[in-house]
Amino acid sequence: AQSVTQLGSHVSVSEGALVLLRCNYSSSVPPYLFWYVQYPNQGLQLLLKYTTGATLVKGINGFEAEFKKSETSFHLTKPSAHMSDAAEYFCAVSRRTSYDKVIFGPGTSLSVIP
Amino acid sequence: NAGVTQTPKFQVLKTGQSMTLQCAQDMNHNSMYWYRQDPGMGLRLIYYSASEGTTDKGEVPNGYNVSRLNKREFSLRLESAAPSQTSVYFCASWDPGTANTEAFFGQGTRLTVV
């Protein structure tokens, strides 16, 4: 069975500092991996995804994530935090088969301190 | 392009009442999903429909029923609402298992059961 863990339910960073949100997964087969962002009172929006090819994936709003198979990780980073980055972030995993479901992690709430 | 549309956006029910949450997508996706979001627990899958005419249980199906009315529409029904079903409900659609896969989410339904 697949599962996703996110270390840290809440992360605070200063504006301009590095953002690092951790995600580890378990999957019996190579998965697809996703990061979603949820702004207050809104639905989820895809930040980036890894399906195949280059293991360093760039997404919207300056975020990127690196797939490390040996560490079963897909950590999300951004070099310089902006106030507008304050949101809930979800890591998710899906198997590489048709008609499969996506499993979400518990989420990490990011606060950005001015 | 509306994407995924959920109705209603807000609802208050009394314990024991019933209601149906509606979801429609206009992206011709085969798969549709219902999640609930609770603080600290991420998104948990209630039911999903891999294709028109099929439905399957997710992680937390008890107390819910679903209907895949056609390819566009997937409804979630609470037959006898309980306070434990107070949550934010999200509908999503996508076609998993492809390199271009991405889940699209509705704006959510905030349900309170008193």
mmCIF file with all atom_site columns, C-alpha atoms in Angstrom:
data_model
loop_
_atom_site.group_PDB
_atom_site.id
_atom_site.type_symbol
_atom_site.label_atom_id
_atom_site.label_alt_id
_atom_site.label_comp_id
_atom_site.label_asym_id
_atom_site.label_entity_id
_atom_site.label_seq_id
_atom_site.pdbx_PDB_ins_code
_atom_site.Cartn_x
_atom_site.Cartn_y
_atom_site.Cartn_z
_atom_site.occupancy
_atom_site.B_iso_or_equiv
_atom_site.pdbx_formal_charge
_atom_site.auth_seq_id
_atom_site.auth_comp_id
_atom_site.auth_asym_id
_atom_site.auth_atom_id
_atom_site.pdbx_PDB_model_num
ATOM 1   C CA . ALA A 1 1   ? 0.000   0.000  0.000   1.00 0.00 ? 1   ALA A CA 1
ATOM 2   C CA . GLN A 1 2   ? 1.130   3.501  -0.695  1.00 0.00 ? 2   GLN A CA 1
ATOM 3   C CA . SER A 1 3   ? 1.567   6.134  1.978   1.00 0.00 ? 3   SER A CA 1
ATOM 4   C CA . VAL A 1 4   ? 2.955   9.634  2.353   1.00 0.00 ? 4   VAL A CA 1
ATOM 5   C CA . THR A 1 5   ? 4.504   11.301 5.369   1.00 0.00 ? 5   THR A CA 1
ATOM 6   C CA . GLN A 1 6   ? 5.281   14.972 5.750   1.00 0.00 ? 6   GLN A CA 1
ATOM 7   C CA . LEU A 1 7   ? 7.692   15.922 8.505   1.00 0.00 ? 7   LEU A CA 1
ATOM 8   C CA . GLY A 1 8   ? 6.408   18.921 10.381  1.00 0.00 ? 8   GLY A CA 1
ATOM 9   C CA . SER A 1 9   ? 2.756   19.867 10.445  1.00 0.00 ? 9   SER A CA 1
ATOM 10  C CA . HIS A 1 10  ? 3.759   23.513 10.712  1.00 0.00 ? 10  HIS A CA 1
ATOM 11  C CA . VAL A 1 11  ? 6.821   25.315 9.400   1.00 0.00 ? 11  VAL A CA 1
ATOM 12  C CA . SER A 1 12  ? 7.706   28.970 9.941   1.00 0.00 ? 12  SER A CA 1
ATOM 13  C CA . VAL A 1 13  ? 10.304  30.833 7.910   1.00 0.00 ? 13  VAL A CA 1
ATOM 14  C CA . SER A 1 14  ? 11.335  34.449 7.645   1.00 0.00 ? 14  SER A CA 1
ATOM 15  C CA . GLU A 1 15  ? 10.627  36.348 4.471   1.00 0.00 ? 15  GLU A CA 1
ATOM 16  C CA . GLY A 1 16  ? 13.569  35.824 2.123   1.00 0.00 ? 16  GLY A CA 1
ATOM 17  C CA . ALA A 1 17  ? 14.722  32.630 3.832   1.00 0.00 ? 17  ALA A CA 1
ATOM 18  C CA . LEU A 1 18  ? 14.905  29.156 2.315   1.00 0.00 ? 18  LEU A CA 1
ATOM 19  C CA . VAL A 1 19  ? 11.736  27.109 2.330   1.00 0.00 ? 19  VAL A CA 1
ATOM 20  C CA . LEU A 1 20  ? 12.148  23.340 2.830   1.00 0.00 ? 20  LEU A CA 1
ATOM 21  C CA . LEU A 1 21  ? 9.095   21.110 3.188   1.00 0.00 ? 21  LEU A CA 1
ATOM 22  C CA . ARG A 1 22  ? 9.799   17.419 3.604   1.00 0.00 ? 22  ARG A CA 1
ATOM 23  C CA . CYS A 1 23  ? 7.960   14.523 2.012   1.00 0.00 ? 23  CYS A CA 1
ATOM 24  C CA . ASN A 1 24  ? 8.699   10.813 2.156   1.00 0.00 ? 24  ASN A CA 1
ATOM 25  C CA . TYR A 1 25  ? 6.664   8.132  0.497   1.00 0.00 ? 25  TYR A CA 1
ATOM 26  C CA . SER A 1 26  ? 6.325   4.393  0.445   1.00 0.00 ? 26  SER A CA 1
ATOM 27  C CA . SER A 1 27  ? 5.335   2.588  -2.692  1.00 0.00 ? 27  SER A CA 1
ATOM 28  C CA . SER A 1 28  ? 5.970   -0.882 -4.029  1.00 0.00 ? 28  SER A CA 1
ATOM 29  C CA . VAL A 1 29  ? 6.501   0.458  -7.537  1.00 0.00 ? 29  VAL A CA 1
ATOM 30  C CA . PRO A 1 30  ? 7.975   3.731  -8.842  1.00 0.00 ? 30  PRO A CA 1
ATOM 31  C CA . PRO A 1 31  ? 5.284   6.310  -8.270  1.00 0.00 ? 31  PRO A CA 1
ATOM 32  C CA . TYR A 1 32  ? 4.125   9.588  -9.626  1.00 0.00 ? 32  TYR A CA 1
ATOM 33  C CA . LEU A 1 33  ? 4.716   12.333 -7.057  1.00 0.00 ? 33  LEU A CA 1
ATOM 34  C CA . PHE A 1 34  ? 2.962   15.650 -6.610  1.00 0.00 ? 34  PHE A CA 1
ATOM 35  C CA . TRP A 1 35  ? 2.994   18.775 -4.514  1.00 0.00 ? 35  TRP A CA 1
ATOM 36  C CA . TYR A 1 36  ? -0.241  20.712 -4.147  1.00 0.00 ? 36  TYR A CA 1
ATOM 37  C CA . VAL A 1 37  ? -0.822  24.062 -2.469  1.00 0.00 ? 37  VAL A CA 1
ATOM 38  C CA . GLN A 1 38  ? -3.991  25.224 -0.771  1.00 0.00 ? 38  GLN A CA 1
ATOM 39  C CA . TYR A 1 39  ? -4.547  28.878 -0.010  1.00 0.00 ? 39  TYR A CA 1
ATOM 40  C CA . PRO A 1 40  ? -7.095  29.768 2.688   1.00 0.00 ? 40  PRO A CA 1
ATOM 41  C CA . ASN A 1 41  ? -10.662 28.854 1.802   1.00 0.00 ? 41  ASN A CA 1
ATOM 42  C CA . GLN A 1 42  ? -9.692  27.558 -1.609  1.00 0.00 ? 42  GLN A CA 1
ATOM 43  C CA . GLY A 1 43  ? -9.288  24.230 -3.358  1.00 0.00 ? 43  GLY A CA 1
ATOM 44  C CA . LEU A 1 44  ? -5.978  22.568 -4.123  1.00 0.00 ? 44  LEU A CA 1
ATOM 45  C CA . GLN A 1 45  ? -3.712  23.715 -6.917  1.00 0.00 ? 45  GLN A CA 1
ATOM 46  C CA . LEU A 1 46  ? -0.889  21.706 -8.467  1.00 0.00 ? 46  LEU A CA 1
ATOM 47  C CA . LEU A 1 47  ? 2.563   23.147 -7.739  1.00 0.00 ? 47  LEU A CA 1
ATOM 48  C CA . LEU A 1 48  ? 4.642   20.537 -9.517  1.00 0.00 ? 48  LEU A CA 1
ATOM 49  C CA . LYS A 1 49  ? 4.828   16.860 -10.311 1.00 0.00 ? 49  LYS A CA 1
ATOM 50  C CA . TYR A 1 50  ? 7.335   14.149 -11.055 1.00 0.00 ? 50  TYR A CA 1
ATOM 51  C CA . THR A 1 51  ? 6.320   11.491 -13.536 1.00 0.00 ? 51  THR A CA 1
ATOM 52  C CA . THR A 1 52  ? 9.440   10.557 -15.462 1.00 0.00 ? 52  THR A CA 1
ATOM 53  C CA . GLY A 1 53  ? 12.758  11.948 -16.674 1.00 0.00 ? 53  GLY A CA 1
ATOM 54  C CA . ALA A 1 54  ? 14.732  14.607 -14.808 1.00 0.00 ? 54  ALA A CA 1
ATOM 55  C CA . THR A 1 55  ? 14.534  14.110 -11.057 1.00 0.00 ? 55  THR A CA 1
ATOM 56  C CA . LEU A 1 56  ? 14.687  17.836 -10.294 1.00 0.00 ? 56  LEU A CA 1
ATOM 57  C CA . VAL A 1 57  ? 11.305  19.273 -11.096 1.00 0.00 ? 57  VAL A CA 1
ATOM 58  C CA . LYS A 1 58  ? 10.490  22.954 -11.307 1.00 0.00 ? 58  LYS A CA 1
ATOM 59  C CA . GLY A 1 59  ? 7.024   24.228 -10.586 1.00 0.00 ? 59  GLY A CA 1
ATOM 60  C CA . ILE A 1 60  ? 5.094   27.447 -10.306 1.00 0.00 ? 60  ILE A CA 1
ATOM 61  C CA . ASN A 1 61  ? 5.974   30.384 -8.056  1.00 0.00 ? 61  ASN A CA 1
ATOM 62  C CA . GLY A 1 62  ? 9.674   29.471 -7.878  1.00 0.00 ? 62  GLY A CA 1
ATOM 63  C CA . PHE A 1 63  ? 9.215   26.115 -6.157  1.00 0.00 ? 63  PHE A CA 1
ATOM 64  C CA . GLU A 1 64  ? 11.118  22.987 -7.066  1.00 0.00 ? 64  GLU A CA 1
ATOM 65  C CA . ALA A 1 65  ? 11.391  19.433 -5.782  1.00 0.00 ? 65  ALA A CA 1
ATOM 66  C CA . GLU A 1 66  ? 13.833  16.604 -6.241  1.00 0.00 ? 66  GLU A CA 1
ATOM 67  C CA . PHE A 1 67  ? 12.885  12.958 -6.524  1.00 0.00 ? 67  PHE A CA 1
ATOM 68  C CA . LYS A 1 68  ? 15.418  10.797 -4.670  1.00 0.00 ? 68  LYS A CA 1
ATOM 69  C CA . LYS A 1 69  ? 14.594  7.168  -5.158  1.00 0.00 ? 69  LYS A CA 1
ATOM 70  C CA . SER A 1 70  ? 17.245  5.922  -2.724  1.00 0.00 ? 70  SER A CA 1
ATOM 71  C CA . GLU A 1 71  ? 15.769  8.073  0.039   1.00 0.00 ? 71  GLU A CA 1
ATOM 72  C CA . THR A 1 72  ? 12.126  7.674  -1.082  1.00 0.00 ? 72  THR A CA 1
ATOM 73  C CA . SER A 1 73  ? 11.848  11.439 -0.765  1.00 0.00 ? 73  SER A CA 1
ATOM 74  C CA . PHE A 1 74  ? 10.375  14.319 -2.718  1.00 0.00 ? 74  PHE A CA 1
ATOM 75  C CA . HIS A 1 75  ? 11.200  17.430 -0.697  1.00 0.00 ? 75  HIS A CA 1
ATOM 76  C CA . LEU A 1 76  ? 9.892   20.831 -1.795  1.00 0.00 ? 76  LEU A CA 1
ATOM 77  C CA . THR A 1 77  ? 12.160  23.874 -1.752  1.00 0.00 ? 77  THR A CA 1
ATOM 78  C CA . LYS A 1 78  ? 12.140  27.539 -2.627  1.00 0.00 ? 78  LYS A CA 1
ATOM 79  C CA . PRO A 1 79  ? 15.278  29.685 -2.269  1.00 0.00 ? 79  PRO A CA 1
ATOM 80  C CA . SER A 1 80  ? 13.551  32.794 -0.937  1.00 0.00 ? 80  SER A CA 1
ATOM 81  C CA . ALA A 1 81  ? 10.203  32.819 0.838   1.00 0.00 ? 81  ALA A CA 1
ATOM 82  C CA . HIS A 1 82  ? 7.608   35.433 0.013   1.00 0.00 ? 82  HIS A CA 1
ATOM 83  C CA . MET A 1 83  ? 4.666   36.459 2.157   1.00 0.00 ? 83  MET A CA 1
ATOM 84  C CA . SER A 1 84  ? 2.319   35.129 -0.505  1.00 0.00 ? 84  SER A CA 1
ATOM 85  C CA . ASP A 1 85  ? 3.750   31.617 0.004   1.00 0.00 ? 85  ASP A CA 1
ATOM 86  C CA . ALA A 1 86  ? 1.886   31.232 3.286   1.00 0.00 ? 86  ALA A CA 1
ATOM 87  C CA . ALA A 1 87  ? -0.458  28.306 2.671   1.00 0.00 ? 87  ALA A CA 1
ATOM 88  C CA . GLU A 1 88  ? -1.015  24.603 3.285   1.00 0.00 ? 88  GLU A CA 1
ATOM 89  C CA . TYR A 1 89  ? 1.159   22.262 1.227   1.00 0.00 ? 89  TYR A CA 1
ATOM 90  C CA . PHE A 1 90  ? 0.319   18.660 0.451   1.00 0.00 ? 90  PHE A CA 1
ATOM 91  C CA . CYS A 1 91  ? 2.565   15.962 -0.931  1.00 0.00 ? 91  CYS A CA 1
ATOM 92  C CA . ALA A 1 92  ? 0.804   13.182 -2.834  1.00 0.00 ? 92  ALA A CA 1
ATOM 93  C CA . VAL A 1 93  ? 1.634   9.895  -4.547  1.00 0.00 ? 93  VAL A CA 1
ATOM 94  C CA . SER A 1 94  ? 0.001   7.810  -7.222  1.00 0.00 ? 94  SER A CA 1
ATOM 95  C CA . ARG A 1 95  ? 0.971   4.550  -8.864  1.00 0.00 ? 95  ARG A CA 1
ATOM 96  C CA . ARG A 1 96  ? 1.888   4.523  -12.525 1.00 0.00 ? 96  ARG A CA 1
ATOM 97  C CA . THR A 1 97  ? -1.218  2.703  -13.560 1.00 0.00 ? 97  THR A CA 1
ATOM 98  C CA . SER A 1 98  ? -4.414  3.878  -15.056 1.00 0.00 ? 98  SER A CA 1
ATOM 99  C CA . TYR A 1 99  ? -7.433  4.453  -12.923 1.00 0.00 ? 99  TYR A CA 1
ATOM 100 C CA . ASP A 1 100 ? -5.581  4.615  -9.667  1.00 0.00 ? 100 ASP A CA 1
ATOM 101 C CA . LYS A 1 101 ? -6.170  6.966  -6.795  1.00 0.00 ? 101 LYS A CA 1
ATOM 102 C CA . VAL A 1 102 ? -3.913  9.637  -5.399  1.00 0.00 ? 102 VAL A CA 1
ATOM 103 C CA . ILE A 1 103 ? -2.940  9.402  -1.742  1.00 0.00 ? 103 ILE A CA 1
ATOM 104 C CA . PHE A 1 104 ? -2.241  12.644 0.098   1.00 0.00 ? 104 PHE A CA 1
ATOM 105 C CA . GLY A 1 105 ? 0.006   13.354 3.027   1.00 0.00 ? 105 GLY A CA 1
ATOM 106 C CA . PRO A 1 106 ? -1.311  15.141 6.121   1.00 0.00 ? 106 PRO A CA 1
ATOM 107 C CA . GLY A 1 107 ? -0.102  18.533 4.947   1.00 0.00 ? 107 GLY A CA 1
ATOM 108 C CA . THR A 1 108 ? 2.341   21.170 6.169   1.00 0.00 ? 108 THR A CA 1
ATOM 109 C CA . SER A 1 109 ? 1.186   24.640 7.026   1.00 0.00 ? 109 SER A CA 1
ATOM 110 C CA . LEU A 1 110 ? 3.768   27.241 5.998   1.00 0.00 ? 110 LEU A CA 1
ATOM 111 C CA . SER A 1 111 ? 3.925   30.592 7.763   1.00 0.00 ? 111 SER A CA 1
ATOM 112 C CA . VAL A 1 112 ? 6.122   33.408 6.487   1.00 0.00 ? 112 VAL A CA 1
ATOM 113 C CA . ILE A 1 113 ? 7.278   35.946 9.047   1.00 0.00 ? 113 ILE A CA 1
ATOM 114 C CA . PRO A 1 114 ? 7.921   39.478 7.815   1.00 0.00 ? 114 PRO A CA 1
ATOM 115 C CA . ASN B 2 1   ? -13.585 26.555 -18.829 1.00 0.00 ? 1   ASN B CA 1
ATOM 116 C CA . ALA B 2 2   ? -15.174 25.906 -15.434 1.00 0.00 ? 2   ALA B CA 1
ATOM 117 C CA . GLY B 2 3   ? -13.063 22.863 -14.449 1.00 0.00 ? 3   GLY B CA 1
ATOM 118 C CA . VAL B 2 4   ? -14.628 21.180 -11.405 1.00 0.00 ? 4   VAL B CA 1
ATOM 119 C CA . THR B 2 5   ? -17.770 22.709 -9.942  1.00 0.00 ? 5   THR B CA 1
ATOM 120 C CA . GLN B 2 6   ? -19.147 21.752 -6.540  1.00 0.00 ? 6   GLN B CA 1
ATOM 121 C CA . THR B 2 7   ? -22.437 22.745 -4.964  1.00 0.00 ? 7   THR B CA 1
ATOM 122 C CA . PRO B 2 8   ? -23.293 23.899 -2.393  1.00 0.00 ? 8   PRO B CA 1
ATOM 123 C CA . LYS B 2 9   ? -20.332 25.856 -0.994  1.00 0.00 ? 9   LYS B CA 1
ATOM 124 C CA . PHE B 2 10  ? -21.688 25.890 2.551   1.00 0.00 ? 10  PHE B CA 1
ATOM 125 C CA . GLN B 2 11  ? -24.252 23.775 4.360   1.00 0.00 ? 11  GLN B CA 1
ATOM 126 C CA . VAL B 2 12  ? -25.473 23.333 7.917   1.00 0.00 ? 12  VAL B CA 1
ATOM 127 C CA . LEU B 2 13  ? -27.373 20.158 8.739   1.00 0.00 ? 13  LEU B CA 1
ATOM 128 C CA . LYS B 2 14  ? -29.014 18.810 11.838  1.00 0.00 ? 14  LYS B CA 1
ATOM 129 C CA . THR B 2 15  ? -28.020 15.358 13.016  1.00 0.00 ? 15  THR B CA 1
ATOM 130 C CA . GLY B 2 16  ? -29.994 12.769 11.076  1.00 0.00 ? 16  GLY B CA 1
ATOM 131 C CA . GLN B 2 17  ? -30.760 14.938 8.082   1.00 0.00 ? 17  GLN B CA 1
ATOM 132 C CA . SER B 2 18  ? -29.725 13.883 4.609   1.00 0.00 ? 18  SER B CA 1
ATOM 133 C CA . MET B 2 19  ? -28.174 15.795 1.762   1.00 0.00 ? 19  MET B CA 1
ATOM 134 C CA . THR B 2 20  ? -26.402 15.345 -1.556  1.00 0.00 ? 20  THR B CA 1
ATOM 135 C CA . LEU B 2 21  ? -23.248 17.142 -2.616  1.00 0.00 ? 21  LEU B CA 1
ATOM 136 C CA . GLN B 2 22  ? -23.041 17.694 -6.337  1.00 0.00 ? 22  GLN B CA 1
ATOM 137 C CA . CYS B 2 23  ? -19.919 17.695 -8.476  1.00 0.00 ? 23  CYS B CA 1
ATOM 138 C CA . ALA B 2 24  ? -19.495 18.232 -12.206 1.00 0.00 ? 24  ALA B CA 1
ATOM 139 C CA . GLN B 2 25  ? -16.396 18.433 -14.402 1.00 0.00 ? 25  GLN B CA 1
ATOM 140 C CA . ASP B 2 26  ? -16.076 19.625 -17.967 1.00 0.00 ? 26  ASP B CA 1
ATOM 141 C CA . MET B 2 27  ? -12.629 18.227 -18.786 1.00 0.00 ? 27  MET B CA 1
ATOM 142 C CA . ASN B 2 28  ? -13.803 14.854 -20.075 1.00 0.00 ? 28  ASN B CA 1
ATOM 143 C CA . HIS B 2 29  ? -11.920 13.032 -17.316 1.00 0.00 ? 29  HIS B CA 1
ATOM 144 C CA . ASN B 2 30  ? -12.713 9.400  -16.724 1.00 0.00 ? 30  ASN B CA 1
ATOM 145 C CA . SER B 2 31  ? -11.966 9.397  -12.986 1.00 0.00 ? 31  SER B CA 1
ATOM 146 C CA . MET B 2 32  ? -13.673 11.388 -10.262 1.00 0.00 ? 32  MET B CA 1
ATOM 147 C CA . TYR B 2 33  ? -13.069 11.460 -6.502  1.00 0.00 ? 33  TYR B CA 1
ATOM 148 C CA . TRP B 2 34  ? -14.541 12.677 -3.258  1.00 0.00 ? 34  TRP B CA 1
ATOM 149 C CA . TYR B 2 35  ? -12.226 13.648 -0.394  1.00 0.00 ? 35  TYR B CA 1
ATOM 150 C CA . ARG B 2 36  ? -12.826 15.077 3.035   1.00 0.00 ? 36  ARG B CA 1
ATOM 151 C CA . GLN B 2 37  ? -10.356 17.412 4.679   1.00 0.00 ? 37  GLN B CA 1
ATOM 152 C CA . ASP B 2 38  ? -9.981  17.628 8.425   1.00 0.00 ? 38  ASP B CA 1
ATOM 153 C CA . PRO B 2 39  ? -7.335  19.534 10.405  1.00 0.00 ? 39  PRO B CA 1
ATOM 154 C CA . GLY B 2 40  ? -4.079  17.605 10.695  1.00 0.00 ? 40  GLY B CA 1
ATOM 155 C CA . MET B 2 41  ? -5.327  14.703 8.600   1.00 0.00 ? 41  MET B CA 1
ATOM 156 C CA . GLY B 2 42  ? -4.828  15.922 5.075   1.00 0.00 ? 42  GLY B CA 1
ATOM 157 C CA . LEU B 2 43  ? -7.261  14.756 2.453   1.00 0.00 ? 43  LEU B CA 1
ATOM 158 C CA . ARG B 2 44  ? -8.816  11.376 2.966   1.00 0.00 ? 44  ARG B CA 1
ATOM 159 C CA . LEU B 2 45  ? -10.465 9.563  0.103   1.00 0.00 ? 45  LEU B CA 1
ATOM 160 C CA . ILE B 2 46  ? -14.131 8.735  0.662   1.00 0.00 ? 46  ILE B CA 1
ATOM 161 C CA . TYR B 2 47  ? -15.144 7.198  -2.653  1.00 0.00 ? 47  TYR B CA 1
ATOM 162 C CA . TYR B 2 48  ? -13.917 7.286  -6.191  1.00 0.00 ? 48  TYR B CA 1
ATOM 163 C CA . SER B 2 49  ? -15.149 6.403  -9.640  1.00 0.00 ? 49  SER B CA 1
ATOM 164 C CA . ALA B 2 50  ? -12.438 5.193  -11.962 1.00 0.00 ? 50  ALA B CA 1
ATOM 165 C CA . SER B 2 51  ? -14.740 5.376  -14.951 1.00 0.00 ? 51  SER B CA 1
ATOM 166 C CA . GLU B 2 52  ? -18.378 5.927  -15.796 1.00 0.00 ? 52  GLU B CA 1
ATOM 167 C CA . GLY B 2 53  ? -20.459 3.151  -14.307 1.00 0.00 ? 53  GLY B CA 1
ATOM 168 C CA . THR B 2 54  ? -17.995 2.148  -11.578 1.00 0.00 ? 54  THR B CA 1
ATOM 169 C CA . THR B 2 55  ? -17.522 3.294  -7.988  1.00 0.00 ? 55  THR B CA 1
ATOM 170 C CA . ASP B 2 56  ? -15.160 2.099  -5.265  1.00 0.00 ? 56  ASP B CA 1
ATOM 171 C CA . LYS B 2 57  ? -14.637 2.748  -1.581  1.00 0.00 ? 57  LYS B CA 1
ATOM 172 C CA . GLY B 2 58  ? -11.720 4.809  -0.385  1.00 0.00 ? 58  GLY B CA 1
ATOM 173 C CA . GLU B 2 59  ? -10.260 5.139  3.100   1.00 0.00 ? 59  GLU B CA 1
ATOM 174 C CA . VAL B 2 60  ? -13.333 6.500  4.919   1.00 0.00 ? 60  VAL B CA 1
ATOM 175 C CA . PRO B 2 61  ? -16.542 5.411  3.128   1.00 0.00 ? 61  PRO B CA 1
ATOM 176 C CA . ASN B 2 62  ? -18.777 4.739  6.136   1.00 0.00 ? 62  ASN B CA 1
ATOM 177 C CA . GLY B 2 63  ? -21.837 6.963  6.259   1.00 0.00 ? 63  GLY B CA 1
ATOM 178 C CA . TYR B 2 64  ? -21.602 7.962  2.599   1.00 0.00 ? 64  TYR B CA 1
ATOM 179 C CA . ASN B 2 65  ? -22.940 6.815  -0.745  1.00 0.00 ? 65  ASN B CA 1
ATOM 180 C CA . VAL B 2 66  ? -22.042 7.965  -4.227  1.00 0.00 ? 66  VAL B CA 1
ATOM 181 C CA . SER B 2 67  ? -23.528 7.981  -7.689  1.00 0.00 ? 67  SER B CA 1
ATOM 182 C CA . ARG B 2 68  ? -21.668 8.406  -10.961 1.00 0.00 ? 68  ARG B CA 1
ATOM 183 C CA . LEU B 2 69  ? -24.568 9.857  -12.875 1.00 0.00 ? 69  LEU B CA 1
ATOM 184 C CA . ASN B 2 70  ? -22.677 10.173 -16.147 1.00 0.00 ? 70  ASN B CA 1
ATOM 185 C CA . LYS B 2 71  ? -19.133 10.961 -17.195 1.00 0.00 ? 71  LYS B CA 1
ATOM 186 C CA . ARG B 2 72  ? -19.435 14.569 -16.012 1.00 0.00 ? 72  ARG B CA 1
ATOM 187 C CA . GLU B 2 73  ? -21.198 14.191 -12.686 1.00 0.00 ? 73  GLU B CA 1
ATOM 188 C CA . PHE B 2 74  ? -20.355 12.430 -9.419  1.00 0.00 ? 74  PHE B CA 1
ATOM 189 C CA . SER B 2 75  ? -22.520 13.023 -6.364  1.00 0.00 ? 75  SER B CA 1
ATOM 190 C CA . LEU B 2 76  ? -21.915 12.265 -2.688  1.00 0.00 ? 76  LEU B CA 1
ATOM 191 C CA . ARG B 2 77  ? -24.853 11.533 -0.392  1.00 0.00 ? 77  ARG B CA 1
ATOM 192 C CA . LEU B 2 78  ? -25.068 11.606 3.377   1.00 0.00 ? 78  LEU B CA 1
ATOM 193 C CA . GLU B 2 79  ? -28.134 9.566  4.313   1.00 0.00 ? 79  GLU B CA 1
ATOM 194 C CA . SER B 2 80  ? -28.156 10.410 8.020   1.00 0.00 ? 80  SER B CA 1
ATOM 195 C CA . ALA B 2 81  ? -25.694 13.119 8.901   1.00 0.00 ? 81  ALA B CA 1
ATOM 196 C CA . ALA B 2 82  ? -23.623 12.867 12.064  1.00 0.00 ? 82  ALA B CA 1
ATOM 197 C CA . PRO B 2 83  ? -21.456 15.505 13.793  1.00 0.00 ? 83  PRO B CA 1
ATOM 198 C CA . SER B 2 84  ? -18.381 13.431 12.847  1.00 0.00 ? 84  SER B CA 1
ATOM 199 C CA . GLN B 2 85  ? -19.132 14.290 9.238   1.00 0.00 ? 85  GLN B CA 1
ATOM 200 C CA . THR B 2 86  ? -18.489 17.956 9.849   1.00 0.00 ? 86  THR B CA 1
ATOM 201 C CA . SER B 2 87  ? -15.699 18.636 7.403   1.00 0.00 ? 87  SER B CA 1
ATOM 202 C CA . VAL B 2 88  ? -14.706 20.288 4.160   1.00 0.00 ? 88  VAL B CA 1
ATOM 203 C CA . TYR B 2 89  ? -15.478 18.114 1.166   1.00 0.00 ? 89  TYR B CA 1
ATOM 204 C CA . PHE B 2 90  ? -13.590 18.284 -2.098  1.00 0.00 ? 90  PHE B CA 1
ATOM 205 C CA . CYS B 2 91  ? -14.417 16.765 -5.419  1.00 0.00 ? 91  CYS B CA 1
ATOM 206 C CA . ALA B 2 92  ? -11.602 16.101 -7.879  1.00 0.00 ? 92  ALA B CA 1
ATOM 207 C CA . SER B 2 93  ? -11.222 14.722 -11.364 1.00 0.00 ? 93  SER B CA 1
ATOM 208 C CA . TRP B 2 94  ? -8.314  13.546 -13.476 1.00 0.00 ? 94  TRP B CA 1
ATOM 209 C CA . ASP B 2 95  ? -7.043  10.672 -15.555 1.00 0.00 ? 95  ASP B CA 1
ATOM 210 C CA . PRO B 2 96  ? -4.253  9.088  -13.484 1.00 0.00 ? 96  PRO B CA 1
ATOM 211 C CA . GLY B 2 97  ? -1.496  6.915  -14.834 1.00 0.00 ? 97  GLY B CA 1
ATOM 212 C CA . THR B 2 98  ? -0.393  9.232  -17.616 1.00 0.00 ? 98  THR B CA 1
ATOM 213 C CA . ALA B 2 99  ? 2.573   11.582 -17.780 1.00 0.00 ? 99  ALA B CA 1
ATOM 214 C CA . ASN B 2 100 ? 0.253   14.552 -18.055 1.00 0.00 ? 100 ASN B CA 1
ATOM 215 C CA . THR B 2 101 ? -1.813  13.522 -15.075 1.00 0.00 ? 101 THR B CA 1
ATOM 216 C CA . GLU B 2 102 ? -2.957  16.263 -12.757 1.00 0.00 ? 102 GLU B CA 1
ATOM 217 C CA . ALA B 2 103 ? -5.863  16.319 -10.337 1.00 0.00 ? 103 ALA B CA 1
ATOM 218 C CA . PHE B 2 104 ? -8.228  19.254 -10.606 1.00 0.00 ? 104 PHE B CA 1
ATOM 219 C CA . PHE B 2 105 ? -10.174 20.183 -7.505  1.00 0.00 ? 105 PHE B CA 1
ATOM 220 C CA . GLY B 2 106 ? -13.392 21.979 -6.844  1.00 0.00 ? 106 GLY B CA 1
ATOM 221 C CA . GLN B 2 107 ? -13.551 24.863 -4.389  1.00 0.00 ? 107 GLN B CA 1
ATOM 222 C CA . GLY B 2 108 ? -14.922 22.685 -1.614  1.00 0.00 ? 108 GLY B CA 1
ATOM 223 C CA . THR B 2 109 ? -18.114 22.340 0.403   1.00 0.00 ? 109 THR B CA 1
ATOM 224 C CA . ARG B 2 110 ? -17.924 23.334 4.044   1.00 0.00 ? 110 ARG B CA 1
ATOM 225 C CA . LEU B 2 111 ? -20.397 21.132 5.915   1.00 0.00 ? 111 LEU B CA 1
ATOM 226 C CA . THR B 2 112 ? -21.362 21.549 9.550   1.00 0.00 ? 112 THR B CA 1
ATOM 227 C CA . VAL B 2 113 ? -23.534 18.974 11.283  1.00 0.00 ? 113 VAL B CA 1
ATOM 228 C CA . VAL B 2 114 ? -25.067 20.144 14.557  1.00 0.00 ? 114 VAL B CA 1
#
